[in-house]
Amino acid sequence: MKPCSCRNELVIFEIDFGRLEELLTRARREDIGRMVVFLTQVDIFLRAKSKDLEYLASKALLHECKKGETILRKEDFPMDGFFIVKRGRIKLLKQVTVERSNFMPTTKVNYDKRSYSKQVLHGLGNVLPGQYYGLIESLMEMQAGQVTCPFAKAAEDSLLVYFNKIDFVSTFTKEEIGEML
């Protein structure tokens, strides 16, 4: 861009849209290239063809999440895709019911029985950089009740790479998907 004219401190720029489009296209190709390099380090893509990874990389959506942010809830099932952790850590959780009974003495002879139950989230594991979650769940269209870990939260600031199930299934054959899993 170069200044065209200057009137009363207003600067008007002449934009070469062809050059701008060229720069944006080059930047997008570099982003796809970096994503392909990342995907080649993820175990499910170790045997994938370059052209398939390039296509999938072009469809990837990046999602930055802050520590404590909820990534998945029961309402998100059946899932329409899966994610790979690029940076950070995601904690997988399951909701469990905790029941507790306490017998508290009210006098030396009498006891007051107090019991309660509550729902708590129990940690079941972590998804670390280069690991994925939700692939099998989305392919099998599992409902929340069928899934071991229907909740996920960012354990620290994280960057996720999300892939839509339709893009994934249209990229690979059933046989290739079977070998990946």
Coordinates of N, CA and C in Angstrom, one line a residue:
M1 N 0.8 -1.2 0.0 CA 0.0 0.0 0.0 C 0.9 1.2 0.0
K2 N 0.5 2.2 -0.7 CA 1.2 3.4 -0.8 C 0.3 4.6 -0.7
P3 N 0.7 5.7 0.0 CA -0.2 6.9 0.1 C -0.5 7.4 -1.3
C4 N -1.7 7.8 -1.6 CA -2.2 8.3 -2.8 C -2.2 9.8 -2.8
S5 N -2.9 10.3 -1.8 CA -3.0 11.8 -1.7 C -3.1 12.2 -0.3
C6 N -2.9 13.4 0.0 CA -3.0 13.9 1.4 C -3.8 15.2 1.4
R7 N -5.0 15.2 2.0 CA -5.8 16.4 2.0 C -6.2 16.5 3.5
N8 N -5.8 17.7 4.1 CA -6.2 18.0 5.4 C -5.9 16.8 6.4
E9 N -4.8 16.2 6.3 CA -4.3 15.2 7.1 C -5.1 13.8 6.9
L10 N -5.9 13.8 5.9 CA -6.5 12.5 5.6 C -5.7 11.8 4.5
V11 N -5.2 10.6 4.8 CA -4.4 9.9 3.9 C -5.2 8.8 3.3
I12 N -5.2 8.8 2.0 CA -5.9 7.7 1.3 C -4.9 6.8 0.6
F13 N -5.1 5.5 0.8 CA -4.1 4.5 0.3 C -4.7 3.8 -0.9
E14 N -3.8 3.6 -1.8 CA -4.1 2.8 -3.0 C -3.8 1.3 -2.7
I15 N -4.7 0.4 -2.8 CA -4.5 -0.9 -2.4 C -4.4 -1.8 -3.7
D16 N -3.4 -2.6 -3.8 CA -3.2 -3.5 -4.9 C -3.9 -4.8 -4.4
F17 N -5.1 -5.0 -4.8 CA -5.9 -6.2 -4.3 C -5.3 -7.5 -4.8
G18 N -4.7 -7.5 -6.0 CA -4.1 -8.7 -6.5 C -2.9 -9.1 -5.6
R19 N -2.1 -8.1 -5.2 CA -1.0 -8.4 -4.3 C -1.5 -8.8 -2.9
L20 N -2.5 -8.2 -2.4 CA -3.1 -8.5 -1.1 C -3.6 -10.0 -1.1
E21 N -4.3 -10.3 -2.2 CA -4.8 -11.7 -2.3 C -3.7 -12.7 -2.4
E22 N -2.6 -12.3 -3.1 CA -1.4 -13.2 -3.2 C -0.8 -13.4 -1.8
L23 N -0.7 -12.4 -1.0 CA -0.1 -12.5 0.3 C -1.0 -13.3 1.3
L24 N -2.3 -13.1 1.2 CA -3.2 -13.9 2.0 C -3.2 -15.4 1.6
T25 N -3.1 -15.7 0.3 CA -3.1 -17.0 -0.1 C -1.8 -17.7 0.4
R26 N -0.7 -17.0 0.3 CA 0.6 -17.5 0.7 C 0.6 -17.8 2.2
A27 N 0.0 -16.9 3.0 CA -0.1 -17.1 4.5 C -1.0 -18.3 4.8
R28 N -2.1 -18.5 4.0 CA -3.0 -19.6 4.3 C -2.3 -20.9 4.0
R29 N -1.5 -20.9 2.9 CA -0.7 -22.1 2.5 C 0.3 -22.5 3.6
E30 N 0.9 -21.5 4.2 CA 1.9 -21.7 5.2 C 1.2 -22.2 6.5
D31 N 0.0 -21.7 6.8 CA -0.8 -22.2 7.9 C -1.2 -23.7 7.7
I32 N -1.6 -24.0 6.5 CA -1.9 -25.4 6.2 C -0.7 -26.3 6.3
G33 N 0.4 -25.8 5.8 CA 1.7 -26.5 5.9 C 2.1 -26.8 7.3
R34 N 1.9 -25.8 8.2 CA 2.3 -26.0 9.6 C 1.3 -27.0 10.3
M35 N 0.0 -26.9 9.9 CA -1.0 -27.9 10.4 C -0.7 -29.3 10.0
V36 N -0.3 -29.5 8.7 CA 0.1 -30.8 8.2 C 1.3 -31.4 9.0
V37 N 2.3 -30.6 9.3 CA 3.4 -31.0 10.1 C 2.9 -31.5 11.5
F38 N 2.0 -30.7 12.1 CA 1.5 -31.1 13.4 C 0.7 -32.4 13.3
L39 N -0.1 -32.5 12.3 CA -0.9 -33.8 12.1 C -0.1 -35.0 11.9
T40 N 1.0 -34.9 11.3 CA 1.9 -36.0 11.1 C 2.5 -36.6 12.4
Q41 N 2.4 -35.8 13.4 CA 2.9 -36.2 14.7 C 1.8 -36.8 15.6
V42 N 0.6 -36.8 15.1 CA -0.5 -37.4 15.9 C -0.7 -38.8 15.4
D43 N -0.8 -39.8 16.4 CA -0.7 -41.2 16.1 C -1.7 -41.7 15.1
I44 N -3.0 -41.1 15.1 CA -4.0 -41.6 14.2 C -3.7 -41.3 12.7
F45 N -2.8 -40.3 12.5 CA -2.5 -39.8 11.1 C -1.1 -40.3 10.6
L46 N -0.5 -41.2 11.4 CA 0.9 -41.6 11.0 C 1.0 -42.2 9.6
R47 N -0.1 -42.9 9.2 CA -0.1 -43.6 7.9 C -0.9 -42.9 6.8
A48 N -1.4 -41.7 7.2 CA -2.2 -40.9 6.2 C -1.4 -40.4 5.1
K49 N -2.1 -40.2 3.9 CA -1.4 -39.7 2.7 C -1.3 -38.2 2.9
S50 N -0.3 -37.6 2.3 CA -0.1 -36.1 2.3 C -1.3 -35.3 1.8
K51 N -1.8 -35.8 0.7 CA -2.9 -35.0 0.1 C -4.1 -35.0 1.1
D52 N -4.3 -36.2 1.8 CA -5.5 -36.2 2.7 C -5.2 -35.3 3.9
L53 N -4.0 -35.3 4.4 CA -3.7 -34.4 5.5 C -3.8 -32.9 5.1
E54 N -3.4 -32.6 3.9 CA -3.5 -31.2 3.4 C -5.0 -30.8 3.4
Y55 N -5.8 -31.7 2.9 CA -7.3 -31.4 2.8 C -7.8 -31.2 4.2
L56 N -7.5 -32.2 5.1 CA -8.0 -32.1 6.5 C -7.5 -30.8 7.2
A57 N -6.2 -30.5 6.9 CA -5.6 -29.3 7.5 C -6.4 -28.0 7.1
S58 N -6.8 -28.0 5.8 CA -7.5 -26.9 5.3 C -8.9 -26.7 6.0
K59 N -9.4 -27.8 6.5 CA -10.7 -27.8 7.2 C -10.6 -27.6 8.7
A60 N -9.4 -27.6 9.3 CA -9.2 -27.5 10.7 C -9.7 -26.2 11.3
L61 N -10.3 -26.2 12.4 CA -10.7 -25.0 13.1 C -10.0 -25.0 14.4
L62 N -9.4 -23.8 14.7 CA -8.6 -23.7 16.0 C -9.5 -23.0 17.0
H63 N -9.4 -23.5 18.2 CA -10.1 -22.9 19.4 C -9.2 -22.8 20.6
E64 N -9.1 -21.5 21.0 CA -8.3 -21.2 22.2 C -9.2 -21.2 23.3
C65 N -8.8 -21.9 24.4 CA -9.7 -21.9 25.6 C -8.8 -21.6 26.8
K66 N -9.5 -20.9 27.7 CA -8.8 -20.5 29.0 C -9.0 -21.6 30.0
K67 N -8.1 -21.6 31.0 CA -8.2 -22.6 32.1 C -9.6 -22.5 32.7
G68 N -10.1 -23.7 32.9 CA -11.5 -23.8 33.6 C -12.6 -23.8 32.6
E69 N -12.4 -23.4 31.3 CA -13.4 -23.3 30.3 C -14.0 -24.7 30.0
T70 N -15.3 -24.8 29.9 CA -15.9 -26.1 29.6 C -15.8 -26.3 28.1
I71 N -15.3 -27.5 27.7 CA -15.1 -27.9 26.3 C -16.3 -28.7 25.9
L72 N -16.7 -29.7 26.7 CA -17.8 -30.6 26.4 C -18.7 -30.7 27.6
R73 N -20.0 -30.8 27.2 CA -21.1 -31.1 28.2 C -21.9 -32.2 27.7
K74 N -22.8 -32.8 28.6 CA -23.7 -33.8 28.1 C -24.5 -33.4 26.9
E75 N -24.9 -32.1 26.9 CA -25.8 -31.6 25.9 C -25.1 -31.6 24.5
D76 N -23.8 -31.8 24.4 CA -23.0 -31.7 23.2 C -23.1 -33.1 22.4
F77 N -23.7 -34.1 23.0 CA -23.7 -35.4 22.4 C -25.1 -35.6 21.7
P78 N -25.1 -36.3 20.6 CA -24.0 -36.9 19.9 C -23.1 -35.8 19.3
M79 N -21.8 -36.1 19.3 CA -20.8 -35.1 18.9 C -20.7 -35.1 17.4
D80 N -20.5 -33.9 16.8 CA -20.4 -33.8 15.3 C -18.9 -33.7 14.9
G81 N -18.0 -34.0 15.8 CA -16.6 -33.9 15.4 C -15.7 -34.3 16.6
F82 N -14.4 -34.1 16.5 CA -13.5 -34.4 17.5 C -12.4 -33.3 17.6
F83 N -11.6 -33.3 18.7 CA -10.5 -32.3 18.8 C -9.2 -33.0 19.1
I84 N -8.2 -32.3 18.8 CA -6.8 -32.7 19.1 C -6.2 -31.5 19.9
V85 N -5.5 -31.8 21.0 CA -4.9 -30.8 21.8 C -3.6 -30.4 21.1
K86 N -3.5 -29.2 20.7 CA -2.2 -28.7 20.1 C -1.3 -28.1 21.2
R87 N -1.9 -27.5 22.2 CA -1.1 -26.9 23.3 C -2.0 -26.9 24.5
G88 N -1.5 -27.2 25.7 CA -2.2 -27.2 26.9 C -2.6 -28.6 27.4
R89 N -3.7 -28.6 28.2 CA -4.2 -29.9 28.7 C -5.7 -29.8 29.0
I90 N -6.4 -30.8 28.6 CA -7.8 -30.9 28.8 C -8.1 -32.1 29.8
K91 N -8.9 -31.8 30.8 CA -9.3 -32.8 31.8 C -10.6 -33.4 31.4
L92 N -10.7 -34.7 31.4 CA -11.9 -35.5 31.1 C -12.6 -35.8 32.4
L93 N -13.9 -35.6 32.4 CA -14.6 -35.7 33.7 C -15.9 -36.5 33.5
K94 N -16.3 -37.1 34.6 CA -17.6 -37.9 34.6 C -18.4 -37.4 35.8
Q95 N -19.7 -37.2 35.6 CA -20.5 -36.8 36.7 C -20.9 -38.1 37.5
V96 N -20.7 -38.0 38.8 CA -21.0 -39.2 39.7 C -21.8 -38.6 40.8
T97 N -22.6 -39.5 41.4 CA -23.4 -39.2 42.6 C -22.7 -39.7 43.8
V98 N -22.5 -38.8 44.8 CA -21.8 -39.1 46.0 C -22.9 -39.1 47.1
E99 N -23.0 -40.2 47.8 CA -24.0 -40.3 48.9 C -23.2 -40.4 50.2
R100 N -23.7 -39.7 51.2 CA -23.0 -39.7 52.4 C -23.9 -39.7 53.6
S101 N -23.6 -40.4 54.6 CA -24.5 -40.5 55.8 C -23.6 -40.1 57.0
N102 N -24.0 -39.3 57.8 CA -23.3 -39.0 59.0 C -24.2 -39.2 60.2
F103 N -23.7 -39.8 61.2 CA -24.5 -39.9 62.4 C -23.8 -39.0 63.4
M104 N -24.6 -37.9 63.7 CA -24.0 -36.9 64.6 C -24.7 -37.0 66.0
P105 N -23.9 -37.1 67.0 CA -24.6 -37.1 68.4 C -25.2 -35.8 68.7
T106 N -26.5 -35.8 69.1 CA -27.1 -34.6 69.5 C -27.1 -34.5 71.1
T107 N -27.1 -35.6 71.7 CA -27.0 -35.7 73.2 C -26.1 -36.9 73.4
K108 N -25.9 -37.3 74.6 CA -25.1 -38.5 74.9 C -25.8 -39.7 74.5
V109 N -27.1 -39.7 74.4 CA -27.9 -40.9 74.1 C -28.4 -40.9 72.6
N110 N -28.9 -39.7 72.2 CA -29.6 -39.7 70.9 C -28.6 -39.3 69.7
Y111 N -29.0 -39.9 68.5 CA -28.2 -39.6 67.3 C -29.1 -39.0 66.3
D112 N -28.6 -38.0 65.6 CA -29.4 -37.4 64.5 C -28.8 -37.9 63.2
K113 N -29.6 -38.6 62.4 CA -29.1 -39.1 61.2 C -29.2 -38.0 60.1
R114 N -28.1 -37.7 59.5 CA -28.1 -36.7 58.4 C -27.5 -37.4 57.2
S115 N -28.2 -37.4 56.1 CA -27.7 -38.0 54.9 C -28.0 -37.1 53.7
Y116 N -27.2 -37.2 52.7 CA -27.4 -36.4 51.5 C -26.7 -37.0 50.3
S117 N -27.1 -36.6 49.2 CA -26.4 -37.0 48.0 C -26.2 -35.8 47.1
K118 N -25.1 -35.8 46.3 CA -24.9 -34.7 45.4 C -24.1 -35.1 44.2
Q119 N -24.2 -34.4 43.2 CA -23.5 -34.7 41.9 C -22.2 -34.0 41.9
V120 N -21.1 -34.7 41.6 CA -19.8 -34.1 41.5 C -19.2 -34.6 40.2
L121 N -18.2 -33.8 39.7 CA -17.4 -34.2 38.5 C -16.2 -34.9 39.0
H122 N -16.0 -36.1 38.5 CA -14.8 -36.9 38.9 C -13.8 -37.0 37.7
G123 N -12.6 -36.6 38.0 CA -11.6 -36.6 36.9 C -11.2 -38.0 36.5
L124 N -11.2 -38.2 35.2 CA -10.8 -39.6 34.7 C -9.5 -39.6 33.9
G125 N -9.0 -38.5 33.6 CA -7.8 -38.4 32.8 C -7.6 -37.1 32.1
N126 N -6.5 -37.0 31.4 CA -6.1 -35.8 30.7 C -5.9 -36.1 29.2
V127 N -6.2 -35.1 28.4 CA -5.8 -35.2 26.9 C -4.7 -34.2 26.8
L128 N -3.5 -34.7 26.4 CA -2.3 -33.9 26.3 C -2.0 -33.5 24.8
P129 N -1.1 -32.6 24.6 CA -0.7 -32.2 23.2 C -0.4 -33.4 22.3
G130 N -1.0 -33.4 21.2 CA -0.9 -34.5 20.2 C -1.9 -35.6 20.4
Q131 N -2.7 -35.6 21.5 CA -3.7 -36.6 21.7 C -5.1 -36.0 21.3
Y132 N -6.0 -36.9 21.1 CA -7.3 -36.5 20.6 C -8.4 -37.1 21.5
Y133 N -9.6 -36.5 21.4 CA -10.8 -37.0 22.1 C -12.0 -36.7 21.3
G134 N -12.9 -37.7 21.3 CA -14.2 -37.6 20.6 C -14.3 -38.2 19.3
L135 N -13.2 -38.8 18.7 CA -13.3 -39.4 17.4 C -14.3 -40.6 17.4
I136 N -14.0 -41.5 18.2 CA -14.9 -42.7 18.2 C -16.3 -42.3 18.6
E137 N -16.4 -41.5 19.6 CA -17.8 -41.0 20.0 C -18.6 -40.4 18.9
S138 N -17.9 -39.6 18.1 CA -18.6 -38.9 17.0 C -18.9 -39.9 15.9
L139 N -17.9 -40.8 15.5 CA -18.2 -41.7 14.5 C -19.3 -42.7 14.8
M140 N -19.5 -43.0 16.0 CA -20.5 -44.0 16.4 C -21.8 -43.3 16.9
E141 N -21.8 -41.9 16.8 CA -22.9 -41.1 17.2 C -23.5 -41.5 18.6
M142 N -22.5 -41.6 19.5 CA -22.9 -42.0 20.9 C -23.6 -40.9 21.6
Q143 N -24.6 -41.3 22.4 CA -25.3 -40.3 23.2 C -24.5 -40.1 24.5
A144 N -24.9 -39.1 25.3 CA -24.1 -38.8 26.5 C -24.1 -40.0 27.5
G145 N -25.2 -40.7 27.6 CA -25.2 -41.9 28.5 C -24.3 -43.0 28.1
Q146 N -23.9 -43.1 26.8 CA -23.1 -44.1 26.4 C -21.6 -43.8 26.5
V147 N -21.3 -42.6 26.8 CA -19.9 -42.1 26.8 C -19.3 -42.2 28.2
T148 N -18.1 -42.6 28.3 CA -17.4 -42.7 29.6 C -17.2 -41.3 30.2
C149 N -16.7 -40.4 29.4 CA -16.3 -39.1 29.8 C -17.1 -38.0 29.1
P150 N -18.4 -37.7 29.6 CA -19.2 -36.8 28.8 C -18.9 -35.3 29.1
F151 N -17.9 -35.0 29.9 CA -17.5 -33.6 30.3 C -16.0 -33.5 30.0
A152 N -15.6 -32.3 29.6 CA -14.2 -31.9 29.4 C -14.0 -30.4 29.7
K153 N -13.0 -30.1 30.5 CA -12.6 -28.8 30.8 C -11.2 -28.5 30.6
A154 N -10.8 -27.3 30.2 CA -9.4 -26.9 30.1 C -8.8 -26.9 31.4
A155 N -7.7 -27.7 31.6 CA -7.0 -27.7 32.9 C -6.0 -26.6 32.9
E156 N -5.7 -26.1 31.8 CA -4.8 -24.9 31.6 C -5.2 -24.2 30.3
D157 N -4.6 -23.0 30.1 CA -4.9 -22.4 28.8 C -4.5 -23.4 27.7
S158 N -5.3 -23.6 26.7 CA -5.1 -24.6 25.7 C -5.5 -24.1 24.3
L159 N -4.9 -24.8 23.3 CA -5.3 -24.6 21.9 C -5.7 -25.9 21.3
L160 N -6.9 -26.0 20.8 CA -7.5 -27.2 20.3 C -7.6 -27.1 18.8
V161 N -7.5 -28.2 18.1 CA -7.7 -28.3 16.7 C -9.0 -29.1 16.5
Y162 N -10.0 -28.6 16.0 CA -11.3 -29.3 15.8 C -11.5 -29.7 14.4
F163 N -12.0 -30.9 14.2 CA -12.3 -31.5 12.9 C -13.8 -31.9 12.9
N164 N -14.5 -31.5 11.9 CA -15.9 -32.0 11.7 C -15.9 -33.4 11.3
K165 N -16.8 -34.2 11.8 CA -16.9 -35.6 11.4 C -17.1 -35.8 9.9
I166 N -17.9 -35.0 9.3 CA -18.2 -35.1 7.9 C -16.9 -34.9 7.1
D167 N -16.1 -33.9 7.4 CA -14.8 -33.7 6.7 C -13.9 -34.9 6.9
F168 N -13.8 -35.4 8.1 CA -13.0 -36.6 8.4 C -13.4 -37.8 7.6
V169 N -14.7 -38.1 7.6 CA -15.2 -39.3 7.0 C -15.1 -39.2 5.5
S170 N -15.2 -38.0 4.9 CA -15.1 -37.8 3.5 C -13.7 -37.8 3.0
T171 N -12.7 -37.7 3.9 CA -11.3 -37.7 3.6 C -10.7 -39.1 3.5
F172 N -11.2 -39.9 4.4 CA -10.6 -41.3 4.5 C -11.6 -42.4 4.2
T173 N -11.1 -43.5 3.6 CA -12.0 -44.6 3.4 C -12.3 -45.3 4.7
K174 N -13.3 -46.2 4.7 CA -13.6 -46.9 5.9 C -12.4 -47.8 6.4
E175 N -11.8 -48.3 5.4 CA -10.6 -49.2 5.7 C -9.5 -48.3 6.4
E176 N -9.2 -47.1 5.9 CA -8.2 -46.3 6.4 C -8.6 -45.9 7.9
I177 N -9.9 -45.5 8.1 CA -10.3 -45.2 9.4 C -10.2 -46.4 10.4
G178 N -10.5 -47.5 9.9 CA -10.3 -48.7 10.7 C -8.9 -49.0 11.1
E179 N -8.0 -48.7 10.2 CA -6.5 -48.8 10.5 C -6.1 -47.8 11.5
M180 N -6.7 -46.6 11.5 CA -6.3 -45.5 12.4 C -6.7 -45.8 13.8
L181 N -7.8 -46.5 13.9 CA -8.3 -46.7 15.3 C -7.7 -48.0 15.8

